[in-house]
mmCIF file of C-alpha atoms and ligand atoms in Angstrom:
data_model
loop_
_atom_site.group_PDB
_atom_site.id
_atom_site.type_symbol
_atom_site.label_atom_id
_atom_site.label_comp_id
_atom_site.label_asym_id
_atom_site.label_seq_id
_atom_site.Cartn_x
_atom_site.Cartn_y
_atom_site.Cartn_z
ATOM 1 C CA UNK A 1 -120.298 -4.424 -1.534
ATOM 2 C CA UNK A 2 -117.113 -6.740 -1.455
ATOM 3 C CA UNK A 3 -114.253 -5.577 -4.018
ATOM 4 C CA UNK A 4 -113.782 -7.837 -6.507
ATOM 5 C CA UNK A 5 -110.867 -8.189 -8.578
ATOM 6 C CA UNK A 6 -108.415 -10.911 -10.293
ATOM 7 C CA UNK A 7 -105.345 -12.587 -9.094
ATOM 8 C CA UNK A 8 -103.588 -14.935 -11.543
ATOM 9 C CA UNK A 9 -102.992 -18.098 -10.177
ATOM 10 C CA UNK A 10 -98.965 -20.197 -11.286
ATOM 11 C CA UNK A 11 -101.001 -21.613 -13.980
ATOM 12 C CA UNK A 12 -101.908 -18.482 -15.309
ATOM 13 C CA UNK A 13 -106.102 -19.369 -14.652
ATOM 14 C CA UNK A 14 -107.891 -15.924 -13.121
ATOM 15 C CA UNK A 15 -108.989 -16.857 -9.641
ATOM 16 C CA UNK A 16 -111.164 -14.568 -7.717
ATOM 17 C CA UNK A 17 -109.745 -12.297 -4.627
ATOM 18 C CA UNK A 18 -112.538 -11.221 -2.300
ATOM 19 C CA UNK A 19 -111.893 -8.120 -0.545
ATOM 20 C CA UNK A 20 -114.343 -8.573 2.935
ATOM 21 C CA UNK A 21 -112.887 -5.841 5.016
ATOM 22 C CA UNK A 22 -109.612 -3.562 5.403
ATOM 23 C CA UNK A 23 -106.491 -6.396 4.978
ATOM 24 C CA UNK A 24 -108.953 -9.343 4.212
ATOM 25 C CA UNK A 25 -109.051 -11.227 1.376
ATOM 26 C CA UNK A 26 -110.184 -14.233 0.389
ATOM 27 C CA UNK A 27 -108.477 -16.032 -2.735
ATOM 28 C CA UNK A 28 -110.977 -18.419 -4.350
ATOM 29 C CA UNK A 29 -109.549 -21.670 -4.990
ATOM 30 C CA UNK A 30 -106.533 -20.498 -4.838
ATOM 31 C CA UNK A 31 -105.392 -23.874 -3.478
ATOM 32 C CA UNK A 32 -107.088 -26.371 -5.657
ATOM 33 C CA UNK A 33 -104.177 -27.401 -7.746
ATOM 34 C CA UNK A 34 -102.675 -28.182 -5.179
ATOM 35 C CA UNK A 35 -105.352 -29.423 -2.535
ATOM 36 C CA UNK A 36 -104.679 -33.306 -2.785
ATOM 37 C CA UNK A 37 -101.126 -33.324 -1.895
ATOM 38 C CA UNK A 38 -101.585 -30.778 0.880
ATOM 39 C CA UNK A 39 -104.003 -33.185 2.667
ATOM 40 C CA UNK A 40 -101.319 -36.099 2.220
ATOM 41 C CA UNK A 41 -99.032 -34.270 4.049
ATOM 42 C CA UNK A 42 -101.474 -33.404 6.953
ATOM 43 C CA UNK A 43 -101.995 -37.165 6.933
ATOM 44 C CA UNK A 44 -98.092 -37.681 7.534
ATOM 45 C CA UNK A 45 -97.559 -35.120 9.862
ATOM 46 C CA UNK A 46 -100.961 -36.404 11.838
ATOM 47 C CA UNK A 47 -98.770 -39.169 11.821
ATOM 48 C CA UNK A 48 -95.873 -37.501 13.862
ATOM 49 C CA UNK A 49 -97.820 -35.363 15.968
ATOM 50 C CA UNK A 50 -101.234 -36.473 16.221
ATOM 51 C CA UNK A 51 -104.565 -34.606 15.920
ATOM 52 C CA UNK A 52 -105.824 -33.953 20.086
ATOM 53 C CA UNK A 53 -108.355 -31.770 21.912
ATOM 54 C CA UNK A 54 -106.569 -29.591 24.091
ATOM 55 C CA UNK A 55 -107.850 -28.185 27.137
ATOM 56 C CA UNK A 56 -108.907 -24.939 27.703
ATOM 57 C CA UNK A 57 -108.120 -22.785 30.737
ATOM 58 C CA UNK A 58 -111.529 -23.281 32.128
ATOM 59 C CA UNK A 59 -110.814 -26.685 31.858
ATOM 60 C CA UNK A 60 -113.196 -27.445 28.722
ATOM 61 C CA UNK A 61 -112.198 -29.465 26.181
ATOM 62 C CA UNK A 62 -112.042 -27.652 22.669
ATOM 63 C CA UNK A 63 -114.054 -29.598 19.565
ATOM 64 C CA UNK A 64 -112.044 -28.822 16.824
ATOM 65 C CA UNK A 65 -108.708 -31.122 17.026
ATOM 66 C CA UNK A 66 -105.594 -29.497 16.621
ATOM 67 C CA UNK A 67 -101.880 -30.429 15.564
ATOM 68 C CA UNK A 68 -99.199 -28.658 14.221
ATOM 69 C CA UNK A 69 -96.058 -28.307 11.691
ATOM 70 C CA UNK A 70 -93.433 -25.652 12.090
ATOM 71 C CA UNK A 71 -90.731 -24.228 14.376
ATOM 72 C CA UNK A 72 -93.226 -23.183 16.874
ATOM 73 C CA UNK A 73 -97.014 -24.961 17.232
ATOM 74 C CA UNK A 74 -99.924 -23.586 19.185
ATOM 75 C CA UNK A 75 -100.087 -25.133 22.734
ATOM 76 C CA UNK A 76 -103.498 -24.716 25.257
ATOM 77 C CA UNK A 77 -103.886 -26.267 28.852
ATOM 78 C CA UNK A 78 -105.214 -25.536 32.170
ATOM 79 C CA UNK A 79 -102.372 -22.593 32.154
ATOM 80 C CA UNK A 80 -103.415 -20.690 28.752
ATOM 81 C CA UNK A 81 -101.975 -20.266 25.272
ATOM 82 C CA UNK A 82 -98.927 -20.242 23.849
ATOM 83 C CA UNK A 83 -96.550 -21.123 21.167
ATOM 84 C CA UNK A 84 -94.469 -23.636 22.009
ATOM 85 C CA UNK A 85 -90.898 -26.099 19.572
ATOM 86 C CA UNK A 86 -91.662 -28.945 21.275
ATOM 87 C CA UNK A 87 -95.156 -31.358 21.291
ATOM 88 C CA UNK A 88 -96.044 -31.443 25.275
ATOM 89 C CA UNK A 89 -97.698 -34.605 24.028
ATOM 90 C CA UNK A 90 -94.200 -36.366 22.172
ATOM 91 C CA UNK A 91 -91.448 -34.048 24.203
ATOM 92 C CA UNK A 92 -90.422 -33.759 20.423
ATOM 93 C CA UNK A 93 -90.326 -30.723 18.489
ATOM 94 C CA UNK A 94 -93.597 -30.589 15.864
ATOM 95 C CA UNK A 95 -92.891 -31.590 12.653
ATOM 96 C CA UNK A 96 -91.055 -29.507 10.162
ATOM 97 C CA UNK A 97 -93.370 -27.395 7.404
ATOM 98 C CA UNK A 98 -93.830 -29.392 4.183
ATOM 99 C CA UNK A 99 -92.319 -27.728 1.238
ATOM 100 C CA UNK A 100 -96.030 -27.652 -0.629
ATOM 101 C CA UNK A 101 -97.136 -25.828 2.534
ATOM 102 C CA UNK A 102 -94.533 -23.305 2.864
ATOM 103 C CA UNK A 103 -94.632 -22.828 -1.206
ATOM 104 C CA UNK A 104 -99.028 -22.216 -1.074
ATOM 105 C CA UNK A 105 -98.518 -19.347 1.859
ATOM 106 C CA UNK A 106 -95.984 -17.632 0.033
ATOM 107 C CA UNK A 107 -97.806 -17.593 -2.826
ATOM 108 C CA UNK A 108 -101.027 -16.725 -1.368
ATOM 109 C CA UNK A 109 -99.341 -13.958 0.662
ATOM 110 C CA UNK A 110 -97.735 -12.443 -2.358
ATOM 111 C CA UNK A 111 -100.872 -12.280 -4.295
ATOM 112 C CA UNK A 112 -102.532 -10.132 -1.252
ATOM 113 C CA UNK A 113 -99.808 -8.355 -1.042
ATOM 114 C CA UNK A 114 -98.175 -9.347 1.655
ATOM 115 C CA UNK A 115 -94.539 -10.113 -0.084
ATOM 116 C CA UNK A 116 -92.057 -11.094 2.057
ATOM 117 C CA UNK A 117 -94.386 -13.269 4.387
ATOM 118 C CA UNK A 118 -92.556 -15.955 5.873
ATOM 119 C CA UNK A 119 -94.502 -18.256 8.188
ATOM 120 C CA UNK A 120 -92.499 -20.505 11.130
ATOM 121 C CA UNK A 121 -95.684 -22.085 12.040
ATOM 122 C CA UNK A 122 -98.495 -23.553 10.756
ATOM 123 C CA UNK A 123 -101.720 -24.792 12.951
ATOM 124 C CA UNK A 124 -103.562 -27.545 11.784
ATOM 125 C CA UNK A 125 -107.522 -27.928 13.122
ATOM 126 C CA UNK A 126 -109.865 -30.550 12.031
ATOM 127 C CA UNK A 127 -113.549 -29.958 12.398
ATOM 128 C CA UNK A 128 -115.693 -33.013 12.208
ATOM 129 C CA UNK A 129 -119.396 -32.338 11.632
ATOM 130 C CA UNK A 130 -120.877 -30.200 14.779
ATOM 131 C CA UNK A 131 -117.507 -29.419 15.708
ATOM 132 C CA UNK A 132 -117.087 -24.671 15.820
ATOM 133 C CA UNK A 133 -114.615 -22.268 17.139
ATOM 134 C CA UNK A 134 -116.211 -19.207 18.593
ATOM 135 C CA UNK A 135 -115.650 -15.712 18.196
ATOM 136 C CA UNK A 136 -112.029 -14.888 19.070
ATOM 137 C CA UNK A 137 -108.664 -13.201 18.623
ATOM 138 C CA UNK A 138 -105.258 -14.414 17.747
ATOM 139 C CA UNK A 139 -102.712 -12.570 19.955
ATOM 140 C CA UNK A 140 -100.591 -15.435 20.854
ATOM 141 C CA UNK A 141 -98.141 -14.420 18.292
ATOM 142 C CA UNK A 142 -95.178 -11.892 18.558
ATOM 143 C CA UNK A 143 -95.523 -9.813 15.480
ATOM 144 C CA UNK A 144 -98.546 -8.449 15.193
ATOM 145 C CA UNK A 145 -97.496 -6.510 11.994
ATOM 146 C CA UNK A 146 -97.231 -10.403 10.064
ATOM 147 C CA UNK A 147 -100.234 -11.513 8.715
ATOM 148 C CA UNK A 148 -102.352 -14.940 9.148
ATOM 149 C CA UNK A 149 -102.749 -17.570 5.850
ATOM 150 C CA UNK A 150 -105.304 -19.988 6.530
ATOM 151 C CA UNK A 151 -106.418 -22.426 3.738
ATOM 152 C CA UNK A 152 -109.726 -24.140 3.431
ATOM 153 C CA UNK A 153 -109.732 -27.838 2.657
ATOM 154 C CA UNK A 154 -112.822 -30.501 2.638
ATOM 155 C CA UNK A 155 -115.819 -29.465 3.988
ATOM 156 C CA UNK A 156 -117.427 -25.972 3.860
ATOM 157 C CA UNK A 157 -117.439 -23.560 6.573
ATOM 158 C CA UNK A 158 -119.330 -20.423 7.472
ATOM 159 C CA UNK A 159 -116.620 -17.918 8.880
ATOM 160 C CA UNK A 160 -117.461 -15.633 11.547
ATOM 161 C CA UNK A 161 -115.846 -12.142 11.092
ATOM 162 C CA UNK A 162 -116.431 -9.795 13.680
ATOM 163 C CA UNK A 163 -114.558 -6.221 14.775
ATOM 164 C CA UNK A 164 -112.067 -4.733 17.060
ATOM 165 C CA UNK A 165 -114.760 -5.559 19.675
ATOM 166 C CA UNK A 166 -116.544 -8.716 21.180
ATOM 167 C CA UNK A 167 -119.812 -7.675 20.466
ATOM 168 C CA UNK A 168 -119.056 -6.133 17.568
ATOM 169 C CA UNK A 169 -121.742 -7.841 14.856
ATOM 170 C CA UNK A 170 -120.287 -10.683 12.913
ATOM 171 C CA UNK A 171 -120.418 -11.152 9.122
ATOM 172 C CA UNK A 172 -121.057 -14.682 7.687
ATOM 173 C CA UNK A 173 -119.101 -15.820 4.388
ATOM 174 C CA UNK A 174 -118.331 -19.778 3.560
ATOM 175 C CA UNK A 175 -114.929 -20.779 3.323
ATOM 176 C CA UNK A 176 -115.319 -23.448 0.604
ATOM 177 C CA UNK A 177 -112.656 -26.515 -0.091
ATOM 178 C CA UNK A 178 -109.170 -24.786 -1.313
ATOM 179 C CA UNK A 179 -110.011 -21.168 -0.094
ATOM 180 C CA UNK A 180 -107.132 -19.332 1.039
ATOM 181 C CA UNK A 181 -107.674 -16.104 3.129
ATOM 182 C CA UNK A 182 -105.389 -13.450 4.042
ATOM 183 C CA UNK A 183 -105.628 -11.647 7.287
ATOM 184 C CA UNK A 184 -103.259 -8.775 7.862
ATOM 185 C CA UNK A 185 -103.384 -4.792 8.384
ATOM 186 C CA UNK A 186 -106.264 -3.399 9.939
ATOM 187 C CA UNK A 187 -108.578 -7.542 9.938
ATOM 188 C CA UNK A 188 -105.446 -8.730 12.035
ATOM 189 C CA UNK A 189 -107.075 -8.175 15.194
ATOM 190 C CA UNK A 190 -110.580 -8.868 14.353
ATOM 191 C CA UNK A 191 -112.842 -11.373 16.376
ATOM 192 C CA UNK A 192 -113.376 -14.278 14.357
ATOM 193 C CA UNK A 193 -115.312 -17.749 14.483
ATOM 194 C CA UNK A 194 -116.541 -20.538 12.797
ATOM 195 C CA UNK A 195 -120.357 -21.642 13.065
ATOM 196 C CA UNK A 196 -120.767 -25.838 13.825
ATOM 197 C CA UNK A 197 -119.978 -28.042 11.172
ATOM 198 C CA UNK A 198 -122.659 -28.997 8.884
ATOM 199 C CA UNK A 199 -122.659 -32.900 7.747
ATOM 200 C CA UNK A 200 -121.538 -34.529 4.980
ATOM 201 C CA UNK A 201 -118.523 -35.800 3.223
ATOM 202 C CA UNK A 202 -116.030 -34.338 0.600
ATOM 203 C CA UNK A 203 -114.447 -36.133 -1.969
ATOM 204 C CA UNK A 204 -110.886 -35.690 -0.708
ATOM 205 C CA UNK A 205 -110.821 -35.048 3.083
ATOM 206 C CA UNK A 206 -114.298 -37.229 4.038
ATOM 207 C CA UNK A 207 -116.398 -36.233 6.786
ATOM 208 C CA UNK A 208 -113.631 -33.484 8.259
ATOM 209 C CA UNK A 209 -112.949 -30.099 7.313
ATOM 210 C CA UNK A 210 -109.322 -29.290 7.544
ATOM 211 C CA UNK A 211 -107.724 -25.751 7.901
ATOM 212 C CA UNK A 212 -104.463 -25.028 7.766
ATOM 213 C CA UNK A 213 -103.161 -21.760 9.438
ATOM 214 C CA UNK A 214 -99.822 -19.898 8.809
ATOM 215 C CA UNK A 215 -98.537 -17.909 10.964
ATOM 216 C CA UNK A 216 -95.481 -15.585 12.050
ATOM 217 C CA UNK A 217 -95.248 -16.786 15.938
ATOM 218 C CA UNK A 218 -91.962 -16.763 17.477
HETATM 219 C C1 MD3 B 1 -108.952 -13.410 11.115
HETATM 220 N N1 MD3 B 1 -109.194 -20.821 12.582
HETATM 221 O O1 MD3 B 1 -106.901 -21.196 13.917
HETATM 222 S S1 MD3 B 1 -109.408 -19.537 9.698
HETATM 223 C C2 MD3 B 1 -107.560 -20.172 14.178
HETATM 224 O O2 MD3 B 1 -111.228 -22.000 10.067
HETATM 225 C C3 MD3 B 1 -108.832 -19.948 13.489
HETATM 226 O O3 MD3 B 1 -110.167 -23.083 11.587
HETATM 227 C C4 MD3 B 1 -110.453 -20.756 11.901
HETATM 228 O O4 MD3 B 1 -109.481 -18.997 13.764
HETATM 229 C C5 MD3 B 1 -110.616 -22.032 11.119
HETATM 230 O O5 MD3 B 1 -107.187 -19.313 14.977
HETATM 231 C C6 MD3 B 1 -110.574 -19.571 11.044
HETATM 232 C C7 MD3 B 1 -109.508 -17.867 9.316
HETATM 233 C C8 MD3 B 1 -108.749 -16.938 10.211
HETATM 234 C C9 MD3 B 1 -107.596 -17.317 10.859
HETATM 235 C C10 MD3 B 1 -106.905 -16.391 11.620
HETATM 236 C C11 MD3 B 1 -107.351 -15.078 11.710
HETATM 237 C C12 MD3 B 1 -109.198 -15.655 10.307
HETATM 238 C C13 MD3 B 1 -108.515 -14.723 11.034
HETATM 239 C C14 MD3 B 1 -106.663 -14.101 12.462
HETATM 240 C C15 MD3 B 1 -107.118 -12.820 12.505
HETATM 241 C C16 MD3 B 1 -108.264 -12.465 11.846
HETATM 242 FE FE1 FE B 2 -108.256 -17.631 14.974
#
């Protein structure tokens, strides 16, 4: 049975935090407020630093376009991953974190008790319909101690949470339009995916599903 219990959200509404396993938490909504002008700014920094499928070291493309905002952004080619200041697609340095960006994953940190979070990166993916991630881990960062924000916007997801292990069985929960989850402590390390985009368009973000990842990298 998940743990249920209340958060209070800046304008004092109850929002519900989802407990799914040790250091996971899922804040319902938490981001609704504040969902439109988060998507405006991942329209200007698409902008910048445009959405692109990067390679993979077997030399697959990946389907969910990435980008990113930050000191630091999440780089993959033929070579592997990293973290990376600069674009390798611009030669300039990714664009800087939005203020509404930095504000939400504070926020959202604090209220799963993780005060004192402060991201210098932030990957952006967009999923169009058909579009998944499979199961993996994120160990690209330096700080493993840090947890991960990632926020939920425009179409619905079902989120793959696995173990410690690859073939550890994965749990399914959706990951609905301005869901923010928490990942730290013990869920850190977990394998994690997320099943192919279903069709169909949201009011806000259209036929896309965008998530937003904050992260602790360099
Ligand atoms: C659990 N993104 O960017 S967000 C990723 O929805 C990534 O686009 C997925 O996995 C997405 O790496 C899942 C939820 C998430 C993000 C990072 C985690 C769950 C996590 C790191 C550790 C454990
Ligand atoms: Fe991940």
């Amino acid at each position: 049975m998940p743990d249920l219990f209340d958060a209070i959200r800046s304008d004092h509404s109850e929002i519900i935090a989802e407990t799914i396993a040790d250091g996971a938490v899922i804040l319902h909504g938490f981001a609704l407020d504040v969902a439109a002008e988060l998507l405006a700014a991942v329209d200007a920094i698409a902008a910048q630093a445009p959405f692109r499928h990067m390679l993979v070291p077997s030399g697959h493309s990946m389907s969910v376009a990435i980008t990113n905002c930050g000191s630091a952004g999440w780089v993959s080619d033929r070579k592997g991953y990293r973290y990376d200041r600069i674009d390798p697609d611009s030669g300039r340095p990714w664009p800087s974190l939005p203020a509404c960006f930095l504000d939400l994953a504070l926020r959202a940190a604090d209220a799963a008790g993780y005060g004192g979070f402060v991201p210098d990166a932030c990957l952006i993916n967009c999923y169009v319909p058909g579009a998944r991630v499979s199961l993996h881990q994120d160990k690209n960062e330096r700080d493993f101690s840090a947890p991960i924000v990632s926020v939920s916007l425009g179409l619905p997801a079902t989120f793959l949470f696995g173990g410690l292990r690859r073939t550890d069985r994965a749990a399914r929960f959706r990951l609905s339009h301005g869901d923010v989850a928490v990942w730290g402590a013990a869920s850190r390390m977990a394998f994690h995916g997320i099943a192919p985009l279903k069709p169909g368009a949201h009011v806000l973000a259209g036929e896309r599903r965008i998530n937003l990842t904050f992260r602790k990298a360099i």
